[in-house]
CSV table of C-alpha atoms and ligand atoms in Angstrom, one decimal:
chain,number,residue,atom,x,y,z
A,17,MET,CA,-48.4,19.1,69.4
A,18,SER,CA,-48.2,20.0,65.7
A,19,SER,CA,-45.0,20.9,64.1
A,20,SER,CA,-46.3,24.5,63.7
A,21,ALA,CA,-47.0,24.7,67.5
A,22,PHE,CA,-43.5,23.5,68.3
A,23,SER,CA,-41.9,25.9,65.8
A,24,ARG,CA,-43.9,28.7,67.2
A,25,LEU,CA,-42.8,27.9,70.8
A,26,LEU,CA,-39.1,28.3,69.6
A,27,GLY,CA,-39.6,30.8,66.8
A,28,LEU,CA,-38.5,28.3,64.1
A,29,ARG,CA,-39.2,28.7,60.4
A,30,LEU,CA,-38.4,25.1,59.8
A,31,PRO,CA,-39.2,22.2,62.2
A,32,VAL,CA,-35.6,21.0,62.3
A,33,VAL,CA,-33.1,20.7,65.1
A,34,GLN,CA,-29.4,20.4,64.4
A,35,ALA,CA,-28.5,17.7,66.9
A,36,PRO,CA,-26.2,18.6,69.8
A,37,MET,CA,-22.9,16.9,69.1
A,38,ALA,CA,-20.2,17.1,71.8
A,39,GLY,CA,-16.9,17.7,70.1
A,40,VAL,CA,-18.4,18.4,66.7
A,41,ALA,CA,-21.0,21.1,67.1
A,42,THR,CA,-19.4,24.5,67.3
A,43,PRO,CA,-20.9,28.0,68.1
A,44,GLU,CA,-20.5,28.7,64.4
A,45,LEU,CA,-22.5,25.7,63.4
A,46,ALA,CA,-25.3,26.2,66.0
A,47,ALA,CA,-25.6,29.9,65.1
A,48,ALA,CA,-25.6,29.4,61.4
A,49,VAL,CA,-28.4,26.8,61.8
A,50,SER,CA,-30.4,29.1,64.1
A,51,ASN,CA,-29.9,32.1,61.8
A,52,ALA,CA,-31.2,29.9,58.9
A,53,GLY,CA,-34.5,29.3,60.7
A,54,ALA,CA,-33.9,25.9,62.3
A,55,LEU,CA,-32.7,25.2,65.9
A,56,GLY,CA,-28.9,25.1,66.3
A,57,SER,CA,-27.5,23.1,69.3
A,58,LEU,CA,-24.3,22.9,71.3
A,59,GLY,CA,-23.2,19.7,73.0
A,60,ILE,CA,-21.3,20.6,76.2
A,61,GLY,CA,-21.3,17.1,77.7
A,62,ALA,CA,-17.6,16.8,77.2
A,63,SER,CA,-16.7,20.4,78.2
A,64,ASP,CA,-15.9,21.9,81.6
A,65,VAL,CA,-18.1,24.6,82.9
A,66,GLU,CA,-15.8,27.5,81.8
A,67,ALA,CA,-15.4,26.1,78.2
A,68,ALA,CA,-19.1,25.5,78.0
A,69,GLU,CA,-19.9,29.0,79.2
A,70,ALA,CA,-17.5,30.4,76.6
A,71,MET,CA,-19.2,28.4,73.8
A,72,ILE,CA,-22.6,29.7,74.9
A,73,ALA,CA,-21.4,33.3,75.0
A,74,ARG,CA,-19.8,33.0,71.6
A,75,THR,CA,-23.0,31.5,70.1
A,76,ALA,CA,-25.0,34.4,71.5
A,77,THR,CA,-22.7,36.8,69.8
A,78,LEU,CA,-23.3,35.0,66.4
A,79,THR,CA,-27.1,34.8,66.6
A,80,ASP,CA,-30.0,36.5,68.4
A,81,LYS,CA,-32.2,33.4,67.6
A,82,PRO,CA,-32.9,30.6,70.1
A,83,PHE,CA,-30.4,27.8,70.4
A,84,ASN,CA,-30.2,24.6,72.4
A,85,VAL,CA,-27.5,23.5,74.9
A,86,ASN,CA,-27.2,19.8,75.6
A,87,VAL,CA,-25.7,18.1,78.7
A,88,PHE,CA,-25.1,14.5,79.7
A,89,ALA,CA,-27.3,13.5,82.6
A,90,HIS,CA,-26.1,9.9,83.3
A,91,GLU,CA,-26.0,8.3,86.7
A,92,GLU,CA,-22.3,8.0,87.6
A,93,GLN,CA,-21.2,4.5,88.0
A,94,ALA,CA,-18.3,3.1,90.0
A,95,LEU,CA,-15.3,1.7,88.2
A,96,ASP,CA,-14.8,-2.0,88.8
A,97,PRO,CA,-11.0,-2.3,89.4
A,98,ALA,CA,-10.8,-5.8,87.9
A,99,ALA,CA,-12.7,-4.6,84.7
A,100,GLU,CA,-10.3,-1.6,84.5
A,101,ALA,CA,-7.2,-3.7,84.7
A,102,ALA,CA,-8.4,-6.3,82.2
A,103,TRP,CA,-9.5,-3.5,79.8
A,104,LEU,CA,-6.1,-1.7,80.1
A,105,ALA,CA,-4.3,-5.0,79.4
A,106,ARG,CA,-6.5,-5.6,76.3
A,107,LEU,CA,-5.5,-2.1,75.1
A,108,ALA,CA,-1.8,-2.4,75.8
A,109,PRO,CA,-0.9,-3.9,72.4
A,110,GLN,CA,-2.8,-1.1,70.7
A,111,PHE,CA,-0.7,1.5,72.5
A,112,GLU,CA,2.5,-0.4,71.9
A,113,ARG,CA,1.9,0.0,68.1
A,114,PHE,CA,2.5,3.6,68.6
A,115,GLY,CA,5.5,3.2,70.9
A,116,ILE,CA,3.7,4.3,74.1
A,117,ALA,CA,2.7,2.6,77.3
A,118,ALA,CA,-1.0,2.2,78.0
A,119,PRO,CA,-2.3,4.4,80.9
A,120,ARG,CA,-2.2,2.8,84.3
A,121,ALA,CA,-5.7,4.0,85.2
A,122,LEU,CA,-8.9,5.2,83.6
A,123,ARG,CA,-10.4,8.6,84.5
A,124,PRO,CA,-14.0,9.6,84.3
A,125,LEU,CA,-13.7,12.2,81.5
A,126,TYR,CA,-17.3,13.4,81.5
A,127,PRO,CA,-18.9,14.5,84.8
A,128,SER,CA,-22.6,14.2,84.8
A,129,PHE,CA,-25.1,17.1,85.0
A,130,GLN,CA,-26.8,15.3,87.9
A,131,GLY,CA,-25.9,17.1,91.1
A,132,HIS,CA,-23.4,19.4,89.3
A,133,GLU,CA,-24.3,22.7,90.9
A,134,PRO,CA,-21.8,24.9,89.0
A,135,LEU,CA,-23.1,23.6,85.7
A,136,LEU,CA,-26.7,24.1,86.7
A,137,ALA,CA,-25.9,27.6,88.0
A,138,MET,CA,-24.1,28.5,84.8
A,139,LEU,CA,-27.1,27.4,82.6
A,140,CYS,CA,-29.6,29.3,84.8
A,141,ALA,CA,-27.4,32.4,84.5
A,142,THR,CA,-26.7,32.2,80.7
A,143,ARG,CA,-30.3,31.2,80.0
A,144,PRO,CA,-30.1,29.5,76.6
A,145,ALA,CA,-33.6,29.2,75.0
A,146,VAL,CA,-33.4,25.4,75.3
A,147,VAL,CA,-31.5,22.9,77.4
A,148,SER,CA,-31.6,19.3,76.5
A,149,PHE,CA,-30.5,16.1,78.3
A,150,HIS,CA,-29.0,12.9,77.1
A,151,PHE,CA,-28.5,9.7,79.1
A,152,GLY,CA,-30.9,10.6,81.8
A,153,CYS,CA,-33.7,12.4,83.5
A,154,PRO,CA,-32.8,15.6,85.4
A,155,ALA,CA,-33.8,15.8,89.1
A,156,PRO,CA,-36.9,17.8,90.1
A,157,GLN,CA,-34.9,20.6,91.7
A,158,ALA,CA,-32.8,21.2,88.5
A,159,VAL,CA,-36.0,21.1,86.4
A,160,ARG,CA,-37.6,23.7,88.6
A,161,ARG,CA,-34.6,26.1,88.5
A,162,LEU,CA,-34.2,25.8,84.8
A,163,LYS,CA,-37.9,26.4,84.2
A,164,GLU,CA,-37.8,29.4,86.5
A,165,ALA,CA,-35.1,30.8,84.3
A,166,GLY,CA,-37.5,30.5,81.4
A,167,ILE,CA,-35.6,27.7,79.6
A,168,VAL,CA,-37.5,25.1,77.5
A,169,LEU,CA,-36.4,21.6,78.4
A,170,MET,CA,-36.0,18.6,76.1
A,171,ALA,CA,-34.5,15.1,76.7
A,172,SER,CA,-33.7,11.9,74.7
A,173,ALA,CA,-35.9,8.8,75.0
A,174,THR,CA,-35.2,5.5,73.4
A,175,SER,CA,-38.3,3.7,74.7
A,176,LEU,CA,-41.8,4.5,75.7
A,177,ASP,CA,-41.0,4.0,79.4
A,178,GLU,CA,-38.2,6.6,79.2
A,179,ALA,CA,-40.6,8.9,77.3
A,180,LEU,CA,-43.2,8.6,80.0
A,181,LYS,CA,-40.6,9.2,82.8
A,182,LEU,CA,-39.3,12.3,81.0
A,183,GLU,CA,-42.7,13.7,80.4
A,184,ALA,CA,-43.7,13.2,84.1
A,185,ALA,CA,-40.4,14.9,85.1
A,186,GLY,CA,-41.6,18.1,83.3
A,187,MET,CA,-39.8,18.0,80.0
A,188,ASP,CA,-41.4,20.4,77.4
A,189,ALA,CA,-40.5,18.1,74.5
A,190,LEU,CA,-38.9,14.7,74.0
A,191,VAL,CA,-36.3,13.5,71.4
A,192,ALA,CA,-37.3,10.0,70.3
A,193,GLN,CA,-33.9,8.6,69.3
A,194,GLY,CA,-34.2,5.6,67.0
A,195,PHE,CA,-31.6,2.8,66.7
A,196,GLU,CA,-30.3,4.3,63.4
A,197,ALA,CA,-29.0,7.4,65.2
A,198,GLY,CA,-25.4,8.3,65.1
A,199,GLY,CA,-23.5,8.9,68.3
A,200,HIS,CA,-24.3,7.7,71.8
A,201,ARG,CA,-27.6,6.1,72.5
A,202,GLY,CA,-29.4,8.1,75.1
A,203,THR,CA,-30.8,5.0,76.9
A,204,PHE,CA,-31.0,5.4,80.7
A,205,ASP,CA,-33.8,3.2,81.9
A,206,GLY,CA,-31.4,0.2,82.3
A,207,ALA,CA,-29.8,-1.5,79.3
A,208,ASP,CA,-32.3,-4.4,79.6
A,209,ALA,CA,-35.1,-2.0,78.7
A,210,ASP,CA,-33.5,-1.1,75.4
A,211,ALA,CA,-35.5,-2.8,72.6
A,212,ASP,CA,-33.2,-1.3,69.9
A,213,LEU,CA,-36.3,0.2,68.3
A,214,PRO,CA,-35.8,1.8,64.9
A,215,LEU,CA,-37.1,5.3,64.7
A,216,ASP,CA,-40.4,4.7,62.9
A,217,SER,CA,-41.4,2.0,65.5
A,218,LEU,CA,-40.3,4.1,68.4
A,219,LEU,CA,-42.3,7.1,67.1
A,220,ALA,CA,-45.4,5.0,66.7
A,221,ARG,CA,-45.1,4.0,70.4
A,222,ILE,CA,-44.4,7.4,71.8
A,223,VAL,CA,-46.5,9.8,69.7
A,224,GLY,CA,-50.1,9.6,71.1
A,225,ALA,CA,-48.8,8.2,74.4
A,226,VAL,CA,-47.5,11.6,75.5
A,227,ARG,CA,-48.9,15.1,75.4
A,228,VAL,CA,-45.6,16.9,74.8
A,229,PRO,CA,-44.1,17.4,71.3
A,230,VAL,CA,-41.9,14.6,70.1
A,231,VAL,CA,-38.8,15.4,68.0
A,232,ALA,CA,-37.7,12.5,65.8
A,233,ALA,CA,-34.0,11.5,65.6
A,234,GLY,CA,-32.1,8.8,63.8
A,235,GLY,CA,-31.1,8.4,60.2
A,236,LEU,CA,-32.9,11.5,58.9
A,237,MET,CA,-30.9,13.1,56.1
A,238,ASP,CA,-33.2,15.0,53.7
A,239,GLY,CA,-36.5,16.8,53.5
A,240,ALA,CA,-38.4,13.7,52.4
A,241,ASP,CA,-37.2,11.9,55.6
A,242,ILE,CA,-38.4,14.9,57.6
A,243,ALA,CA,-41.8,14.9,55.8
A,244,ARG,CA,-42.1,11.2,56.7
A,245,VAL,CA,-41.6,11.7,60.5
A,246,LEU,CA,-43.8,14.8,60.6
A,247,ALA,CA,-46.6,12.7,58.9
A,248,ALA,CA,-46.1,10.1,61.6
A,249,GLY,CA,-46.8,12.7,64.3
A,250,ALA,CA,-43.4,14.1,65.1
A,251,ALA,CA,-43.3,17.9,65.9
A,252,ALA,CA,-39.8,18.3,64.4
A,253,ALA,CA,-36.8,16.3,63.1
A,254,GLN,CA,-33.4,16.2,64.8
A,255,LEU,CA,-30.5,15.6,62.4
A,256,GLY,CA,-26.9,15.0,63.5
A,257,THR,CA,-24.9,13.2,60.9
A,258,ALA,CA,-26.3,15.4,58.2
A,259,PHE,CA,-24.5,18.4,59.8
A,260,VAL,CA,-21.1,16.8,60.6
A,261,GLY,CA,-19.8,17.6,57.1
A,262,CYS,CA,-20.7,21.3,57.3
A,263,PRO,CA,-17.6,23.5,57.1
A,264,GLU,CA,-18.7,25.1,60.4
A,265,SER,CA,-18.4,21.8,62.4
A,266,ALA,CA,-15.3,20.8,64.3
A,267,ALA,CA,-15.0,17.4,62.5
A,268,GLY,CA,-11.4,16.8,61.3
A,269,ALA,CA,-10.3,16.2,57.7
A,270,PHE,CA,-10.1,12.4,58.1
A,271,TYR,CA,-13.6,12.2,59.5
A,272,ARG,CA,-15.0,14.3,56.7
A,273,ALA,CA,-13.3,12.2,54.1
A,274,ARG,CA,-14.5,9.0,55.6
A,275,LEU,CA,-18.1,10.4,55.7
A,276,SER,CA,-17.9,11.5,52.1
A,277,ARG,CA,-16.9,8.0,51.1
A,278,ALA,CA,-19.3,6.1,53.4
A,279,VAL,CA,-21.3,3.3,51.9
A,280,PRO,CA,-24.5,1.7,53.3
A,281,GLY,CA,-23.9,-0.6,56.3
A,282,GLU,CA,-20.6,1.1,57.2
A,283,THR,CA,-21.6,2.1,60.8
A,284,ARG,CA,-21.7,-0.1,63.9
A,285,MET,CA,-23.3,0.2,67.3
A,286,THR,CA,-20.7,-0.6,70.0
A,287,ARG,CA,-20.0,0.0,73.7
A,288,ALA,CA,-16.4,-0.9,73.2
A,289,ILE,CA,-15.2,2.7,72.9
A,290,SER,CA,-16.9,4.5,75.8
A,291,GLY,CA,-18.7,1.9,77.8
A,292,ARG,CA,-22.1,3.0,76.4
A,293,ARG,CA,-23.5,2.0,73.1
A,294,ALA,CA,-22.8,4.4,70.3
A,295,ARG,CA,-23.0,4.2,66.5
A,296,GLY,CA,-20.1,5.3,64.4
A,297,LEU,CA,-18.1,4.6,61.3
A,298,VAL,CA,-16.1,1.4,61.8
A,299,THR,CA,-12.5,2.1,62.8
A,300,PRO,CA,-9.6,-0.3,63.4
A,301,LEU,CA,-10.1,0.2,67.1
A,302,ILE,CA,-13.8,-0.7,66.9
A,303,GLU,CA,-12.9,-3.8,64.9
A,304,ALA,CA,-10.3,-4.8,67.5
A,305,LEU,CA,-12.5,-4.1,70.6
A,306,HIS,CA,-16.1,-4.7,69.5
A,307,PRO,CA,-16.0,-8.5,70.1
A,308,PHE,CA,-15.1,-7.7,73.8
A,309,GLU,CA,-17.6,-4.9,74.3
A,310,GLU,CA,-19.4,-6.6,77.1
A,311,GLN,CA,-16.2,-6.5,79.1
A,312,ALA,CA,-15.6,-2.8,78.8
A,313,PRO,CA,-15.9,-1.0,82.1
A,314,ALA,CA,-18.8,1.4,82.8
A,315,TYR,CA,-19.2,4.6,80.9
A,316,PRO,CA,-17.3,6.9,80.5
A,317,TYR,CA,-14.1,5.2,81.8
A,318,PRO,CA,-13.1,3.3,78.6
A,319,TYR,CA,-13.4,6.6,76.6
A,320,ASP,CA,-10.3,8.0,78.5
A,321,ALA,CA,-8.0,5.3,77.1
A,322,ALA,CA,-9.6,5.4,73.6
A,323,ARG,CA,-9.1,9.1,73.4
A,324,GLN,CA,-5.5,8.9,74.6
A,325,LEU,CA,-4.8,6.2,72.0
A,326,ALA,CA,-6.5,8.2,69.2
A,327,ALA,CA,-4.5,11.3,70.2
A,328,ALA,CA,-1.2,9.3,70.3
A,329,ALA,CA,-2.0,7.9,66.8
A,330,ALA,CA,-3.0,11.3,65.5
A,331,GLY,CA,0.3,12.7,66.8
A,332,LYS,CA,2.1,10.2,64.5
A,333,GLY,CA,-0.1,11.1,61.5
A,334,ASP,CA,-2.6,8.2,61.8
A,335,HIS,CA,-6.1,9.7,62.3
A,336,SER,CA,-7.9,6.4,61.7
A,337,LEU,CA,-8.4,5.5,65.4
A,338,SER,CA,-10.5,8.5,66.4
A,339,ALA,CA,-14.2,7.9,67.0
A,340,MET,CA,-16.2,9.1,64.0
A,341,TRP,CA,-19.8,8.9,65.3
A,342,ALA,CA,-22.3,8.7,62.5
A,343,GLY,CA,-25.8,7.3,61.9
A,344,ALA,CA,-26.9,4.4,59.8
A,345,GLN,CA,-27.7,6.7,56.8
A,346,ALA,CA,-24.2,8.3,56.9
A,347,HIS,CA,-23.7,7.5,53.2
A,348,ARG,CA,-26.4,10.1,52.3
A,349,ALA,CA,-24.6,13.0,54.1
A,350,ARG,CA,-24.0,16.1,52.1
A,351,ALA,CA,-21.1,18.4,52.8
A,352,LEU,CA,-22.8,21.8,52.5
A,353,PRO,CA,-22.5,25.0,54.5
A,354,ALA,CA,-25.0,24.9,57.3
A,355,ALA,CA,-27.3,27.7,55.9
A,356,ASP,CA,-27.3,26.0,52.5
A,357,LEU,CA,-28.2,22.6,54.1
A,358,VAL,CA,-31.0,24.1,56.0
A,359,ALA,CA,-32.4,25.9,52.9
A,360,ARG,CA,-32.0,22.6,51.0
A,361,LEU,CA,-33.9,20.7,53.7
A,362,ALA,CA,-36.7,23.3,53.7
A,363,ALA,CA,-37.1,23.1,49.9
A,364,GLU,CA,-37.1,19.3,50.0
A,365,LEU,CA,-39.6,19.3,52.8
A,366,ALA,CA,-41.9,21.6,50.9
A,367,ALA,CA,-41.7,19.4,47.8
A,368,ALA,CA,-42.4,16.3,49.8
A,369,SER,CA,-45.3,17.7,51.8
A,370,PRO,CA,-48.9,17.0,50.7
B,429,FMN,C1,-21.0,13.1,66.1
B,429,FMN,C2,-22.2,13.0,66.9
B,429,FMN,C3,-22.1,13.4,68.2
B,429,FMN,C4,-23.3,13.4,69.0
B,429,FMN,N1,-23.2,13.9,70.3
B,429,FMN,C5,-24.4,14.0,71.0
B,429,FMN,C6,-24.4,14.8,72.2
B,429,FMN,O1,-23.4,15.3,72.7
B,429,FMN,N2,-25.6,14.9,72.9
B,429,FMN,C7,-26.8,14.3,72.4
B,429,FMN,O2,-27.9,14.4,73.0
B,429,FMN,N3,-26.8,13.6,71.2
B,429,FMN,C8,-25.6,13.4,70.5
B,429,FMN,N4,-25.6,12.7,69.3
B,429,FMN,C9,-26.9,12.0,68.9
B,429,FMN,C10,-27.8,13.0,68.3
B,429,FMN,O3,-28.5,13.8,69.2
B,429,FMN,C11,-28.9,12.3,67.4
B,429,FMN,O4,-29.6,11.4,68.2
B,429,FMN,C12,-28.4,11.6,66.2
B,429,FMN,O5,-27.4,12.4,65.6
B,429,FMN,C13,-29.5,11.4,65.2
B,429,FMN,O6,-29.1,10.4,64.2
B,429,FMN,P1,-28.4,10.9,62.9
B,429,FMN,O7,-26.9,11.2,63.2
B,429,FMN,O8,-28.5,9.7,62.0
B,429,FMN,O9,-29.0,12.1,62.4
B,429,FMN,C14,-24.5,12.8,68.5
B,429,FMN,C15,-24.5,12.3,67.2
B,429,FMN,C16,-23.4,12.4,66.4
B,429,FMN,C17,-23.5,11.9,65.0
């Protein structure tokens, strides 16, 4: 599908999606992006149903344009008690630095969309224009109910196999997530199938092999980057890190400052923080834990302790331990109000288009 067909489907003036970013994307950010002619997104993967519903309701009061609501659709994995104990022991010295004891157990912070009836019912009732999935492929029954509610469905793919599975499951569009992307990698088809493909190679594999529109994500920061992926057959570009510095985002002051000072090569892909691979600015916690990433328990258990540690440190004025997810092109981020950034991207895209 051409970028104009995708934009028509969603009523966009610009074939750009502001990436859903759990904990960072706010109703104010999503609405400002949608009002400016691109597609704003909320990431509710870390929210309970009530908080998610409130975010959707607030966004709907700020824009009458379409917006996207993103959920995590991972297969829940059991926690191995031995891996849990070893991980907590490894973290104990980190907690001691802040004068507190490490937790005695890890909790699964983020319930999956899979089989989560209250979450599905809430989405069918609130009917955002788009629902997107990360970390998995929704079950046929959920796809059917969301489509009956008139919702356009998208999902992240990091390989051709995943893209084909998602298309067969009825997704209306795919998000091809390259290895450069900030935040968690959406891989779900088994870690072994992850070839770590950079965006341009992944796009070349997926575009042409599927009939649905493909949205390109990973390391896209300006209009020339967007022009490049459109020329390679993408229907739109999804940008995450580019929007983190917007005043409408929920990013804290320390994260913004780190982003504004970022230099090339400053991000790392690691599973040491959450149990799933994610790319972010290197923090002292990533430095300490990355060498042991293979020993981290299954997602999302390690995230519980990492977040408790970051909160304890932040309570003592040290914000350096919080996760600051960011893509490989983070050093090119511009801290602009969302509407100005969208206008800038549109002008740059026009200038770069043949
Ligand atoms: C801070 C942050 C949080 C993210 N959270 C989510 C999320 O909740 N759901 C999701 O599908 N993708 C999430 N992503 C990944 C984005 O969808 C997208 O793949 C990525 O931002 C693209 O790379 P870029 O950051 O270089 O633009 C997140 C990315 C960042 C930077």
